[in-house]
Short mmCIF file of C-alpha atoms in Angstrom, two decimals:
data_model
loop_
_atom_site.label_atom_id
_atom_site.label_comp_id
_atom_site.label_asym_id
_atom_site.label_seq_id
_atom_site.Cartn_x
_atom_site.Cartn_y
_atom_site.Cartn_z
CA MET U 1 154.30 109.32 31.04
CA PRO U 2 150.56 109.93 31.01
CA GLU U 3 149.28 113.14 32.53
CA ASN U 4 147.26 111.21 35.11
CA ALA U 5 150.41 109.44 36.38
CA THR U 6 152.25 112.75 36.66
CA THR U 7 149.36 114.24 38.61
CA ASN U 8 149.28 111.24 40.95
CA GLU U 9 153.04 111.49 41.45
CA ASN U 10 152.78 115.22 42.14
CA ASN U 11 149.96 114.58 44.60
CA HIS U 12 152.05 111.93 46.31
CA VAL U 13 155.03 114.27 46.56
CA THR U 14 152.77 117.02 47.90
CA LEU U 15 151.42 114.67 50.57
CA ILE U 16 154.93 113.66 51.59
CA LEU U 17 155.99 117.32 51.79
CA ARG U 18 152.90 118.12 53.89
CA GLU U 19 153.66 115.20 56.19
CA LEU U 20 157.24 116.36 56.54
CA SER U 21 156.00 119.85 57.20
CA ASP U 22 153.57 118.55 59.82
CA ASP U 23 156.37 116.48 61.38
CA GLU U 24 158.61 119.54 61.50
CA LYS U 25 155.83 121.56 63.13
CA MET U 26 155.27 118.82 65.69
CA LYS U 27 158.98 118.59 66.30
CA TYR U 28 159.12 122.36 66.82
CA ILE U 29 156.07 122.31 69.10
CA THR U 30 157.56 119.42 71.08
CA GLU U 31 160.91 121.17 71.41
CA MET U 32 159.23 124.40 72.54
CA ARG U 33 157.16 122.49 75.09
CA GLU U 34 160.26 120.74 76.42
CA LYS U 35 162.06 124.08 76.62
CA ALA U 36 159.11 125.64 78.46
CA LEU U 37 159.04 122.75 80.95
CA HIS U 38 162.79 123.02 81.46
CA ASP U 39 162.58 126.79 81.95
CA GLU U 40 159.73 126.36 84.42
CA ALA U 41 161.66 123.73 86.39
CA THR U 42 164.75 125.95 86.42
CA ALA U 43 162.72 128.93 87.64
CA MET U 44 161.08 126.85 90.36
CA ASN U 45 164.43 125.49 91.48
CA ALA U 46 165.90 129.00 91.64
CA ALA U 47 162.88 130.27 93.60
CA GLU U 48 163.15 127.34 95.99
CA LYS U 49 166.83 128.05 96.59
CA ARG U 50 166.07 131.76 97.24
CA GLY U 51 163.33 130.74 99.67
CA GLU U 52 165.65 128.34 101.47
CA LYS U 53 168.33 131.02 101.72
CA ARG U 54 165.86 133.57 103.11
CA GLY U 55 164.54 131.01 105.57
CA MET U 56 168.04 130.16 106.74
CA GLU U 57 168.93 133.84 107.13
CA LYS U 58 165.74 134.50 109.09
CA ALA U 59 166.27 131.45 111.29
CA ARG U 60 169.89 132.44 111.90
CA ALA U 61 168.85 135.99 112.87
CA GLU U 62 166.11 134.69 115.17
CA GLY U 63 168.51 132.16 116.67
CA LEU U 64 171.09 134.86 117.33
CA ALA U 65 168.47 137.09 118.95
CA GLU U 66 167.24 134.21 121.14
CA GLY U 67 170.80 133.29 122.02
CA ARG U 68 171.61 136.86 123.03
CA GLU U 69 168.48 137.07 125.16
CA GLU U 70 169.28 133.76 126.86
CA GLY U 71 172.82 134.98 127.44
CA ARG U 72 171.56 138.21 129.03
CA LYS U 73 169.21 136.26 131.31
CA ALA U 74 171.97 133.85 132.30
CA ARG U 75 174.35 136.75 133.01
CA LYS U 76 171.71 138.51 135.14
CA ALA U 77 171.14 135.28 137.05
CA GLU U 78 174.90 134.97 137.71
CA ILE U 79 175.09 138.56 138.90
CA ALA U 80 172.00 138.11 141.09
CA GLU U 81 173.56 135.01 142.67
CA LYS U 82 176.77 136.92 143.45
CA MET U 83 174.70 139.76 144.96
CA ARG U 84 172.87 137.26 147.18
CA LYS U 85 176.21 135.84 148.34
CA ILE U 86 177.34 139.26 149.51
CA GLY U 87 174.09 139.73 151.42
CA MET U 88 171.94 141.88 149.19
CA THR U 89 168.19 141.51 149.52
CA GLU U 90 165.95 140.40 146.65
CA GLU U 91 164.45 143.90 146.60
CA GLN U 92 167.89 145.46 146.14
CA ILE U 93 168.86 142.91 143.47
CA ASN U 94 165.61 143.40 141.58
CA SER U 95 165.88 147.18 141.64
CA ILE U 96 169.46 147.07 140.36
CA LEU U 97 168.93 144.39 137.70
CA LYS U 98 165.31 145.31 136.95
CA LEU U 99 164.27 141.65 137.13
#
């Protein structure tokens, strides 16, 4: 085989190896990018779930506080009505219940 043919063949093989190498690099870069996107989506999903949980806990606590306050007001109103029925004045009721 002439030296020129061997050189051309070697050059061809070198080009193929470089192309494979470039393909492997691109494959690696692509895989790393996909992994980064997946990790980011997973992190965002986890953060969203934590935010939802905190929001639910806060809403529940606020709802309980509002419910208790409404219950206290309703109970005071019931007591005030009973006091009126037994003849107490509004001044007496207000001073006792601090309305």
